[in-house]
Amino acid sequence: MAKLPKPEELSKIDLTPPKTDWMDTPVVFKEGMFCHGSKPKSLEIVGFPNPREWRPADADWKLPENWKEILLEGIADRLKKYRSFRLFMDICVRCGACADKCHFFIGTGDPKNMPVLRAELIRSVYRKEFTTAGKIFGRMAGARELTVDVLKEWWYYFYQCTECRRCSVFCPYGIDQAEITMIGRELLNLLGLNIEWIAGPVSNCYMKGNHLGLEPHTIVGNLEYMLDDIETVTGKRIKPTFNRKGAEILFVTPSGDLFADPGTYTAMGYMMLFEELGLDYTWSTYASEGGNFGFFTSNEMAKRLNSKIYAEAKRLGVKWILGGECGHMWRVLSQYMDTWNGPADFLEVPKSPITGTVFENAKSMKMVHVAEFTADLIKNNKLKLDPKRNDHLKVTWHDSCNVARGMGMLEEPRYVLKNVVNNFVEMPEDTIREKTFCCGSGTGLNASEDMDLRMKGGFPRANAVKFVADHYGVNMLANVCAIDRATLKALMEYWVPSVGVCGLHELVANALIMKGEKERTTDLRGEPLPGIEAKEEKA
Amino acid sequence: MNLKNLLQENRSAIVNQWFETVVGTYKEETRGPLRRQGAPFTNPVGFNTQQGLEGLFDGLLKGMLPSDTSRFLDGIVRIRAVQDFAPSEALRFILQLKTVVRNKLGEKAQEPALAGELVFFESSVDDLALFAFDLYMQCRETIYDIKAKEARSMTFRLLQKAKLTTENQE
């Protein structure tokens, strides 16, 4: 008979997982942690390689026979093309400063989400194939063979990075993990290893001009619904124009704002503001997407999708472009568009027709972010605002990674916010401005099938929101990013259900006193304004 | 000395050991960052776990009902419900408190005078574990609910456009 362990012995059983070196720890695909694989049609439309039906959880990914050759050539090409990539492959000393700065590492507790280790997934192959030390000493030099399992590990973890760049703030060498992930995803795309939540919007954008595949009549129809709601709230009927040649300004925003709440309230806010200003602007049903999911596949694809913006501005003969509230859109437009598809010498340096302010910062790319535009209006006393209409809200501000950390737009939205609400509370210092925590769903990871990943990645952000909700009664999380508006809603529902999510211009429009408007009794969401119920009871 | 006083005396050692048990469920490289103290916002998993365990232990000592200490339990379970743990692994830490307590009390745990109190304490831990199971399920159900709501929100305008929605008539 087998010896039965005594209770004292049983209590000494070590329940901790065994330690294995990261190279020997195989990747396990867990439901809720990854998105569906790209569909063949989505890849075919834009000419991406290896379109076929495949499922990430399957053993056989239906790779081309010479996949390894393709990938190694891909790495070699990019090492030649991007000096930053070569530098980032060589200079990391593995000091670990970045290790616990990633929201995915914090939330998942998975060491392979430490930025240093995520980069090592590629670096180890780089060493083996492209460095003498790696070729000779192999594993001793941190090098390893490129195998199908390694490839799967890349796929799993490069789609667990939102390119938020928080780690790079802390890296003493300034290694930008976002760029490593970008290259990682580019390489995976050489083999048709994309996710449908990105590939679908990319093909939609290529064919229809926007991620959601909204056709012109649908765009107009959706905005009509919003105009009905605006009329109900303000008594004013707004008539925006579409594809109007000769307008002074082309307005471009993420298509998400046209489609689902709470983004739609932000879109209503834009239209109310522009109406009040009498702005000579037009929407475009062709350049109907400011966002760019191509940016999450390859540099080349991002460039192709972006080209419609300047092309449409030229076709319509506008003077400059105004951009709506978006995060990655702004990074793509502000940092890449001019290089990719410029020079936009057919446009003028943006000048606010209301204040006369010339936006020197946009001298070359000729595009202004609506938060800058509105901040300038308020600074020059051009808006009549009643922040009391937002008194039912205690608002905190989420700095969206791309606009805040990426582009340094920290003060403009705060300035606007402080002028349109009376109750504003900052989240703790380590979680805002350049150290802001990501929503956990950026770079095309805002699908539903990876909800567990999103909840984990967004936890550090939600944790800071919970703090201001518990201590200061905050009930609204405002931001200038369409992906944030769509995904923080879900994040709050899980972690801090008492907090809602809104865009900046929803709050602007609530506070905006419009000429000839009726007395407002509700905000844009149809919720009674503060004091209205008491007033009605009295009557 | 009664059990309550003994546990109170050993509070810090027991909670620390209990915390280490939870930390031990994560991979080796992750444990160091989780132990980092005084970082409620940059080490939220470690912080919420530590705070939660302290609150739960104090609640048990005071004989509080699990529902009265649910915010501490929620602080831990809500995190573990989305992390890569099977439900049993996610909640095992609660039952492990019994082992931690017995280890810390050593031979004193065998004293007949404490037996009754110890059984009562351990059954309170069991109750807490059952309560945690309810909480865990609520978390998972919330996730599925969020997924359903996202799908609904994405299609609402389409349904409205196709005149397939009805408004409540007042």
XYZ file of C-alpha atoms in Angstrom:
709
model
C 0.000 0.000 0.000
C 1.260 3.417 -0.877
C 2.361 5.536 2.031
C -0.273 8.123 2.865
C 1.145 11.569 3.517
C 0.392 13.083 6.896
C -1.507 16.393 7.140
C 1.710 18.252 8.108
C 3.405 16.909 4.994
C 0.516 17.858 2.811
C 0.617 21.405 4.128
C 4.224 21.684 2.976
C 3.459 20.982 -0.671
C 4.854 23.782 -2.779
C 2.070 25.223 -4.864
C 4.223 27.646 -6.779
C 4.709 26.999 -10.492
C 8.081 25.488 -11.422
C 10.664 27.891 -12.723
C 11.585 27.469 -16.353
C 13.720 29.687 -18.517
C 11.572 31.881 -20.754
C 12.944 30.216 -23.861
C 11.775 26.864 -22.515
C 8.320 28.060 -21.544
C 6.093 27.357 -24.530
C 3.281 29.742 -25.349
C -0.178 28.530 -24.400
C -3.068 30.103 -26.311
C -5.763 30.976 -23.822
C -9.311 31.887 -24.781
C -10.083 35.523 -24.113
C -6.460 36.483 -24.677
C -6.325 36.706 -28.459
C -8.403 37.805 -31.404
C -9.749 35.831 -34.341
C -7.326 35.294 -37.217
C -7.678 37.394 -40.348
C -10.148 36.227 -42.993
C -8.793 35.540 -46.488
C -11.066 38.119 -48.101
C -9.777 40.924 -45.884
C -6.184 40.169 -46.900
C -6.984 39.656 -50.586
C -8.630 43.067 -50.919
C -5.438 44.915 -50.030
C -3.053 42.354 -51.519
C -1.600 41.094 -48.231
C 0.199 37.743 -48.583
C -1.036 34.252 -47.709
C -4.795 34.765 -47.559
C -6.448 31.571 -46.236
C -8.838 30.354 -43.573
C -6.924 29.795 -40.330
C -7.491 29.790 -36.622
C -4.855 30.896 -34.123
C -5.680 28.051 -31.729
C -5.095 25.428 -34.475
C -1.771 23.632 -34.652
C -1.436 24.219 -38.399
C -1.300 27.874 -39.356
C -1.057 27.047 -43.083
C 2.174 28.918 -43.534
C 3.909 29.100 -46.907
C 6.638 26.474 -47.303
C 9.419 29.042 -47.329
C 8.012 31.006 -44.379
C 11.334 31.111 -42.566
C 13.129 32.517 -45.560
C 10.415 35.168 -45.999
C 10.663 36.197 -42.377
C 14.460 36.363 -42.250
C 14.525 38.394 -45.446
C 11.894 40.619 -43.866
C 14.089 41.197 -40.833
C 17.144 41.878 -43.016
C 15.192 44.419 -45.081
C 13.994 46.259 -42.036
C 17.400 46.280 -40.395
C 18.656 48.072 -43.499
C 15.689 50.376 -43.790
C 15.161 51.446 -40.166
C 18.227 52.428 -38.163
C 16.013 52.649 -35.084
C 15.187 48.947 -35.425
C 18.850 47.935 -35.667
C 19.683 50.151 -32.715
C 16.860 48.714 -30.610
C 18.021 45.196 -31.439
C 21.557 45.955 -30.277
C 21.533 48.395 -27.393
C 19.283 46.927 -24.712
C 21.333 46.027 -21.614
C 18.385 44.319 -19.957
C 18.444 46.674 -16.969
C 14.782 45.940 -16.329
C 13.688 49.581 -15.936
C 10.816 48.917 -18.322
C 9.819 45.569 -16.835
C 6.973 46.594 -14.559
C 5.875 49.675 -16.504
C 3.721 47.876 -19.060
C -0.007 47.759 -18.352
C -0.190 44.302 -19.890
C 2.532 43.010 -17.612
C 0.925 44.615 -14.569
C -2.474 43.229 -15.442
C -1.546 39.763 -16.671
C 1.483 39.078 -14.486
C 2.951 37.275 -17.497
C 6.734 37.900 -17.678
C 6.628 37.771 -21.475
C 4.667 41.006 -21.310
C 7.616 42.755 -19.729
C 8.665 45.054 -22.592
C 12.257 43.838 -22.320
C 11.173 40.240 -22.737
C 8.678 40.993 -25.484
C 11.530 42.571 -27.419
C 13.751 39.574 -26.648
C 11.297 37.433 -28.619
C 12.648 39.072 -31.779
C 16.094 39.915 -30.470
C 16.897 36.263 -29.774
C 16.250 35.427 -33.423
C 18.130 38.523 -34.567
C 21.164 37.402 -32.567
C 21.061 33.902 -34.005
C 20.760 34.983 -37.607
C 22.415 38.383 -37.786
C 25.189 38.555 -35.175
C 28.504 36.699 -35.051
C 28.290 36.099 -31.290
C 24.825 34.608 -31.654
C 25.874 32.384 -34.547
C 28.854 31.012 -32.609
C 27.638 30.907 -29.017
C 23.942 30.316 -29.625
C 21.903 30.245 -26.472
C 24.834 31.444 -24.325
C 24.612 34.690 -26.269
C 20.841 34.857 -25.897
C 20.244 33.508 -29.392
C 17.692 30.959 -30.559
C 16.413 29.310 -33.697
C 13.374 30.628 -35.481
C 10.770 27.859 -35.250
C 7.009 27.682 -35.689
C 6.644 27.817 -31.897
C 8.726 30.981 -31.777
C 6.550 32.437 -34.517
C 3.434 31.634 -32.527
C 4.938 33.279 -29.494
C 5.571 36.424 -31.556
C 1.993 36.463 -32.735
C 0.571 35.948 -29.252
C 2.642 38.668 -27.623
C 2.857 41.294 -30.387
C -0.917 41.292 -30.247
C -0.646 41.885 -26.510
C 1.088 45.239 -26.911
C -0.857 48.414 -27.668
C 2.202 50.414 -28.782
C 1.428 52.875 -25.978
C 5.139 53.644 -25.364
C 4.873 53.935 -21.579
C 7.902 51.662 -21.238
C 9.992 53.936 -23.438
C 9.496 56.817 -20.978
C 11.444 54.802 -18.405
C 14.069 53.243 -20.697
C 17.465 54.920 -20.092
C 18.305 54.281 -23.758
C 14.941 55.450 -25.047
C 14.182 52.141 -26.722
C 10.740 52.452 -28.207
C 8.926 49.179 -27.725
C 6.098 50.483 -29.901
C 8.453 50.442 -32.876
C 9.571 46.918 -32.081
C 5.950 45.781 -31.952
C 5.277 47.619 -35.218
C 8.112 45.739 -36.894
C 7.005 42.491 -35.249
C 3.521 42.927 -36.675
C 4.900 43.908 -40.098
C 6.899 40.690 -40.154
C 3.885 38.611 -39.131
C 1.871 40.238 -41.909
C 4.390 38.926 -44.432
C 2.965 35.497 -43.627
C -0.702 36.510 -43.444
C -0.696 36.407 -39.644
C -3.026 39.257 -38.818
C -6.157 39.503 -36.708
C -9.544 40.071 -38.312
C -10.339 43.010 -36.035
C -7.503 44.829 -37.820
C -7.589 43.195 -41.256
C -11.348 43.755 -41.645
C -11.234 47.504 -40.900
C -8.161 47.870 -43.127
C -9.949 46.343 -46.116
C -13.103 48.334 -45.330
C -11.064 51.504 -45.163
C -9.383 50.704 -48.459
C -12.690 50.059 -50.230
C -15.105 52.441 -48.511
C -12.916 55.065 -46.867
C -13.568 54.105 -43.260
C -13.002 51.219 -40.870
C -16.646 50.405 -40.398
C -17.327 50.218 -44.119
C -19.999 52.927 -43.905
C -21.141 54.014 -47.347
C -21.922 57.677 -48.081
C -25.681 57.390 -47.554
C -25.112 55.592 -44.225
C -22.761 58.305 -43.017
C -25.301 60.973 -43.890
C -28.102 58.891 -42.387
C -26.255 58.356 -39.108
C -25.519 62.044 -38.792
C -29.197 62.783 -39.495
C -30.137 60.772 -36.414
C -27.754 62.878 -34.393
C -29.188 66.077 -35.867
C -32.649 64.955 -34.745
C -31.313 64.477 -31.225
C -29.600 67.883 -31.295
C -32.876 69.462 -32.345
C -34.673 67.771 -29.469
C -32.125 69.092 -26.979
C -31.550 72.607 -28.362
C -34.497 73.296 -30.654
C -32.034 74.053 -33.447
C -31.836 72.189 -36.739
C -28.302 71.981 -38.001
C -27.529 71.358 -41.645
C -23.975 70.174 -42.144
C -22.594 69.817 -45.661
C -20.915 66.832 -47.269
C -18.211 66.727 -49.949
C -18.690 70.454 -50.565
C -16.109 71.942 -52.900
C -14.746 75.313 -51.896
C -15.343 74.921 -48.151
C -12.608 76.535 -46.076
C -12.035 73.511 -43.846
C -12.230 69.752 -44.312
C -13.269 68.009 -41.101
C -11.976 64.473 -40.568
C -12.769 62.320 -37.553
C -12.703 58.615 -36.661
C -15.709 56.768 -38.060
C -16.370 55.265 -34.630
C -17.845 58.631 -33.633
C -20.512 58.219 -36.295
C -21.664 54.877 -35.160
C -21.822 53.980 -31.485
C -22.374 55.674 -28.144
C -20.709 57.470 -26.477
C -18.717 58.548 -29.568
C -21.904 59.780 -31.216
C -22.396 62.393 -28.474
C -18.925 63.709 -29.274
C -19.863 63.951 -32.954
C -22.993 65.863 -31.963
C -20.717 68.153 -29.965
C -18.546 68.945 -33.008
C -21.565 69.821 -35.118
C -23.085 72.072 -32.453
C -19.804 73.910 -31.939
C -19.192 74.421 -35.656
C -22.781 75.588 -36.142
C -22.442 78.132 -33.375
C -19.229 79.447 -34.913
C -20.708 79.543 -38.408
C -17.650 77.603 -39.521
C -17.231 77.116 -43.268
C -16.459 73.398 -43.145
C -17.449 70.172 -44.843
C -17.565 66.491 -43.975
C -16.263 64.055 -46.540
C -17.851 60.688 -47.207
C -14.629 59.650 -48.928
C -12.001 60.763 -46.397
C -14.416 59.493 -43.789
C -11.887 57.967 -41.449
C -9.225 59.761 -39.464
C -8.067 56.595 -37.768
C -5.728 54.225 -39.528
C -5.712 50.533 -38.671
C -3.205 50.087 -41.479
C -0.758 51.525 -38.966
C -1.152 48.295 -37.001
C -0.151 46.148 -39.991
C 2.655 47.840 -41.897
C 4.094 51.230 -42.648
C 3.222 50.782 -46.319
C -0.407 49.913 -45.626
C -0.782 52.872 -43.280
C 0.558 55.143 -46.002
C -1.895 53.766 -48.562
C -4.889 54.274 -46.298
C -3.732 57.729 -45.273
C -3.333 59.016 -48.809
C -7.053 59.804 -49.146
C -6.877 62.666 -46.646
C -4.660 65.033 -48.617
C -6.198 63.797 -51.869
C -9.669 64.748 -50.666
C -8.474 68.086 -49.314
C -7.024 68.812 -52.757
C -10.143 67.648 -54.615
C -12.419 69.795 -52.497
C -10.072 72.756 -52.653
C -10.167 73.457 -48.901
C -7.587 75.672 -47.185
C -6.757 73.388 -44.255
C -7.904 70.300 -42.349
C -9.446 70.026 -38.902
C -9.182 66.706 -37.080
C -11.686 65.292 -34.597
C -10.951 63.650 -31.276
C -8.737 60.635 -31.825
C -5.579 59.138 -30.400
C -3.674 56.998 -32.901
C -5.216 59.068 -35.714
C -3.385 62.080 -34.416
C -0.054 60.285 -34.181
C -0.399 58.999 -37.720
C -1.449 62.371 -39.104
C 0.915 64.508 -37.142
C 4.032 62.368 -37.296
C 3.711 60.463 -40.549
C 1.231 61.958 -43.020
C 3.432 64.782 -44.238
C 6.366 62.421 -44.879
C 4.239 59.755 -46.512
C 1.902 61.778 -48.666
C 3.110 65.388 -48.474
C 4.067 68.017 -49.193
C 0.605 69.506 -48.784
C 1.713 72.663 -50.582
C -1.765 73.118 -52.056
C -3.070 73.912 -48.550
C -2.556 77.011 -46.413
C -1.105 77.228 -42.934
C -4.172 76.705 -40.720
C -5.646 79.960 -39.436
C -8.696 80.035 -37.190
C -11.320 82.088 -39.025
C -12.837 82.973 -35.653
C -9.808 84.137 -33.665
C -7.263 84.765 -36.392
C -4.771 82.517 -34.620
C -2.270 80.970 -37.007
C -1.390 77.406 -35.982
C 2.345 77.568 -36.592
C 2.744 74.072 -35.155
C 0.792 72.795 -38.174
C 2.761 74.789 -40.721
C 3.873 71.749 -42.634
C 1.108 69.164 -42.271
C -1.736 71.749 -42.401
C -3.959 69.963 -39.937
C -5.196 71.044 -36.486
C -6.593 68.905 -33.672
C -10.029 70.019 -32.526
C -8.829 70.249 -28.888
C -6.237 72.867 -29.955
C -8.864 74.645 -32.035
C -11.386 74.829 -29.186
C -8.787 75.788 -26.579
C -7.894 78.747 -28.807
C -11.564 79.739 -29.077
C -11.986 79.720 -25.312
C -8.716 81.579 -24.731
C -10.016 84.308 -27.037
C -13.448 84.445 -25.366
C -15.281 83.369 -28.473
C -17.634 80.917 -26.788
C -20.483 81.515 -24.362
C -20.290 78.669 -21.898
C -22.377 77.576 -18.953
C -20.353 74.936 -17.138
C -23.162 74.534 -14.565
C -24.939 72.369 -17.127
C -22.261 69.783 -16.431
C -22.622 70.055 -12.663
C -24.074 66.566 -12.403
C -20.674 65.320 -13.499
C -17.422 64.983 -11.606
C -14.940 64.525 -14.361
C -11.470 63.060 -14.515
C -9.206 63.131 -17.545
C -7.682 60.146 -19.305
C -4.603 61.117 -21.316
C -4.787 58.986 -24.433
C -1.352 57.479 -25.108
C -0.870 58.715 -28.648
C -1.973 62.307 -28.176
C -0.506 62.761 -24.702
C 2.672 60.677 -24.474
C 3.139 60.461 -28.214
C 2.376 64.049 -29.214
C 2.652 66.045 -25.996
C -0.908 67.365 -26.087
C -1.342 67.623 -22.340
C -2.608 71.102 -21.555
C -5.040 71.943 -24.361
C -7.720 69.395 -23.473
C -7.368 70.183 -19.770
C -7.781 73.878 -20.498
C -10.974 73.195 -22.433
C -12.244 70.818 -19.770
C -11.705 73.288 -16.926
C -13.755 75.847 -18.821
C -16.720 73.612 -19.492
C -17.050 71.729 -16.185
C -16.945 72.914 -12.591
C -15.841 69.608 -11.111
C -12.546 68.314 -12.438
C -10.289 65.910 -10.556
C -6.891 64.645 -11.733
C -5.968 61.011 -11.303
C -2.743 60.194 -9.397
C 0.450 61.551 -10.898
C 1.985 58.208 -11.887
C -0.995 57.464 -14.089
C -1.474 60.645 -16.115
C 0.282 62.854 -18.676
C 3.386 61.209 -20.143
C 3.044 58.363 -17.630
C -0.565 57.741 -18.536
C -1.830 54.170 -18.497
C -3.265 52.816 -21.716
C -6.921 51.794 -22.072
C -5.561 48.309 -22.824
C -7.473 47.992 -26.096
C -5.565 50.165 -28.589
C -3.790 49.110 -31.805
C -6.747 47.082 -32.990
C -7.143 44.985 -29.853
C -10.611 46.396 -29.168
C -12.444 43.251 -30.257
C -14.834 41.380 -27.981
C -13.269 37.932 -28.138
C -10.165 39.168 -26.289
C -12.174 40.760 -23.481
C -10.088 39.118 -20.733
C -6.948 40.618 -22.212
C -8.612 44.034 -22.424
C -9.760 43.895 -18.818
C -6.271 42.951 -17.647
C -4.454 45.478 -19.810
C -6.816 48.243 -18.762
C -6.647 47.414 -15.071
C -3.935 49.942 -14.084
C -5.996 52.712 -15.738
C -9.213 51.501 -14.113
C -7.482 51.236 -10.745
C -6.575 54.935 -10.872
C -10.115 55.835 -11.926
C -11.463 53.789 -9.024
C -9.312 55.802 -6.653
C -10.787 59.153 -7.745
C -14.268 57.633 -7.877
C -13.990 56.300 -4.320
C -12.304 59.379 -2.846
C -13.774 62.283 -4.807
C -16.993 60.925 -6.235
C -15.787 61.096 -9.850
C -18.473 59.728 -12.171
C -17.194 60.585 -15.654
C -14.009 59.692 -17.502
C -13.368 62.120 -20.354
C -10.847 61.709 -23.167
C -10.020 62.636 -26.767
C -9.783 59.222 -28.412
C -12.395 57.230 -30.287
C -10.944 53.871 -29.246
C -10.948 55.059 -25.634
C -14.554 56.112 -25.853
C -15.515 52.729 -27.234
C -13.414 50.581 -24.928
C -13.186 52.425 -21.618
C -16.940 52.006 -21.377
C -16.469 48.242 -21.111
C -13.473 48.668 -18.839
C -15.430 50.861 -16.428
C -18.334 48.480 -16.453
C -16.100 45.735 -15.114
C -13.847 47.655 -12.718
C -15.679 50.872 -11.763
C -19.334 50.622 -12.830
C -20.240 54.001 -11.326
C -18.123 55.866 -13.883
C -19.255 56.745 -17.416
C -17.142 57.681 -20.429
C -17.376 60.708 -22.694
C -15.512 62.753 -25.257
C -14.328 66.307 -24.622
C -16.690 67.925 -27.113
C -19.719 66.269 -25.605
C -18.988 68.318 -22.491
C -18.216 71.410 -24.584
C -21.567 71.108 -26.355
C -23.441 70.596 -23.097
C -21.987 73.833 -21.779
C -22.226 75.761 -25.052
C -24.893 78.463 -25.091
C -26.084 78.616 -28.674
C -27.738 81.587 -30.286
C -31.504 81.095 -30.492
C -31.533 77.805 -28.645
C -34.481 76.845 -26.468
C -34.006 76.465 -22.747
C -32.232 73.196 -22.366
C -33.676 70.655 -19.984
C -31.432 67.711 -20.796
C -27.840 67.060 -21.728
C -26.923 65.418 -25.035
C -27.717 61.997 -23.596
C -31.253 63.036 -22.754
C -30.468 63.081 -19.026
C -32.114 65.922 -17.055
C -29.795 68.873 -16.440
C -28.915 69.639 -12.812
C -31.716 71.533 -11.097
C -34.223 70.912 -13.867
C -36.198 68.292 -11.989
C -36.532 70.586 -8.964
C -37.598 73.419 -11.252
C -40.253 71.254 -12.894
C -41.564 70.071 -9.546
C -41.916 73.675 -8.412
C -43.825 74.558 -11.558
C -4.576 32.818 25.566
C -7.498 32.397 23.224
C -7.182 31.910 19.484
C -8.288 35.402 18.610
C -5.484 36.937 20.674
C -2.967 34.515 19.246
C -3.988 35.381 15.699
C -3.946 39.071 16.520
C -0.434 38.728 17.919
C 0.712 36.948 14.773
C -1.304 39.136 12.418
C 1.578 40.588 10.504
C 3.413 37.251 10.114
C 0.241 35.458 9.027
C -0.847 38.125 6.532
C 2.664 38.305 5.082
C 2.788 34.550 4.667
C -0.688 34.578 3.165
C 0.415 37.321 0.762
C 3.452 35.232 -0.194
C 1.146 32.308 -0.929
C -0.788 34.465 -3.386
C 2.404 35.899 -4.883
C 3.583 32.308 -5.318
C 0.766 31.634 -7.774
C 2.489 33.961 -10.263
C 5.594 33.171 -12.271
C 8.960 33.736 -10.617
C 9.874 36.863 -12.622
C 6.589 38.484 -11.663
C 6.876 37.982 -7.925
C 9.479 40.697 -7.338
C 7.398 43.485 -8.888
C 4.312 42.243 -7.002
C 6.139 42.601 -3.684
C 6.974 46.263 -4.336
C 5.401 48.199 -1.470
C 3.760 51.599 -1.389
C 2.859 51.649 -5.058
C -0.940 51.550 -5.178
C -1.058 52.794 -8.765
C 2.025 51.300 -10.364
C 1.732 47.935 -8.615
C -2.040 47.696 -8.338
C -2.183 43.890 -8.275
C 0.291 43.656 -5.385
C -1.290 46.579 -3.554
C -4.893 45.425 -3.867
C -3.892 41.907 -2.887
C -2.034 43.087 0.221
C -4.827 45.449 1.262
C -7.456 42.859 0.543
C -5.794 40.121 2.566
C -5.304 42.444 5.526
C -8.944 43.479 5.405
C -10.175 39.910 5.102
C -8.007 38.688 7.951
C -9.170 41.506 10.218
C -12.757 40.774 9.234
C -12.331 37.120 10.170
C -10.834 38.086 13.510
C -13.747 40.375 14.230
C -16.178 37.645 13.251
C -17.570 39.751 10.401
C -19.732 38.159 7.740
C -18.186 37.675 4.281
C -20.705 40.162 2.889
C -19.322 42.816 5.241
C -15.794 42.416 3.940
C -16.767 41.937 0.315
C -14.928 45.042 -0.874
C -11.633 43.495 0.249
C -12.469 40.209 -1.398
C -13.624 41.992 -4.523
C -10.289 43.809 -4.730
C -8.547 40.454 -5.172
C -11.120 38.216 -6.851
C -11.992 40.733 -9.583
C -8.333 40.702 -10.638
C -7.869 36.938 -10.452
C -11.127 36.299 -12.306
C -9.596 37.717 -15.484
C -6.049 36.490 -15.023
C -4.827 33.180 -16.402
C -6.085 31.042 -13.528
C -8.583 28.222 -13.521
C -11.421 29.086 -11.103
C -10.003 26.694 -8.502
C -6.539 28.235 -8.784
C -7.970 31.739 -8.646
C -9.706 31.077 -5.328
C -7.410 28.534 -3.714
C -5.659 31.271 -1.737
C -8.641 31.643 0.583
C -8.527 28.039 1.738
C -4.766 28.267 2.028
C -5.218 30.680 4.922
C -6.007 27.636 7.046
C -2.620 26.135 6.254
C -0.868 29.442 6.832
C -2.508 29.850 10.226
C -1.694 26.307 11.327
C 1.900 26.718 10.185
C 2.305 29.967 12.057
C 0.684 28.677 15.237
C 2.881 25.586 15.140
C 2.304 23.275 18.094
C -0.185 25.642 19.651
C -2.607 24.669 16.921
C -2.715 21.173 18.415
C -3.775 22.366 21.868
C -7.203 20.938 22.753
C -8.204 24.202 24.418
C -8.038 25.991 21.064
C -9.694 23.223 19.039
C -13.215 24.620 19.199
C -12.162 28.129 18.222
C -9.942 26.828 15.460
C -12.764 24.806 13.942
C -14.963 27.894 14.066
C -12.254 30.041 12.464
C -11.652 27.490 9.734
C -15.316 27.177 8.971
C -15.440 30.985 8.618
C -12.656 30.678 6.069
C -14.764 28.091 4.227
C -17.703 30.493 4.230
C -15.458 33.164 2.805
C -14.381 30.766 0.058
C -18.005 30.042 -0.835
C -18.764 33.748 -0.920
C -15.725 34.260 -3.145
C -17.135 31.708 -5.542
C -20.288 33.805 -5.933
C -18.187 36.896 -6.514
C -16.005 35.116 -9.051
C -19.073 34.039 -11.001
C -20.444 37.570 -10.944
C -17.170 38.797 -12.434
C -17.241 36.217 -15.209
C -20.894 36.951 -15.933
C -20.101 40.651 -16.139
C -17.488 39.877 -18.783
C -20.011 37.969 -20.889
C -22.565 40.707 -20.355
C -20.079 43.339 -21.524
C -19.373 41.306 -24.659
C -23.091 41.076 -25.413
C -23.583 44.801 -24.802
C -20.718 45.699 -27.115
C -22.277 43.644 -29.879
C -25.638 45.284 -29.257
C -24.204 48.773 -29.205
C -22.428 48.142 -32.510
C -25.613 47.079 -34.244
C -28.115 49.463 -32.632
C -27.868 52.160 -35.297
C -28.240 49.564 -38.041
C -31.387 48.188 -36.456
C -32.692 51.710 -35.964
C -32.013 52.461 -39.602
C -33.771 49.321 -40.720
C -36.704 50.345 -38.489
C -36.310 47.184 -36.450
C -36.335 48.919 -33.078
C -39.335 49.954 -31.056
C -39.514 52.848 -28.659
C -41.257 52.582 -25.312
C -44.595 54.301 -25.546
C -45.278 56.486 -22.567
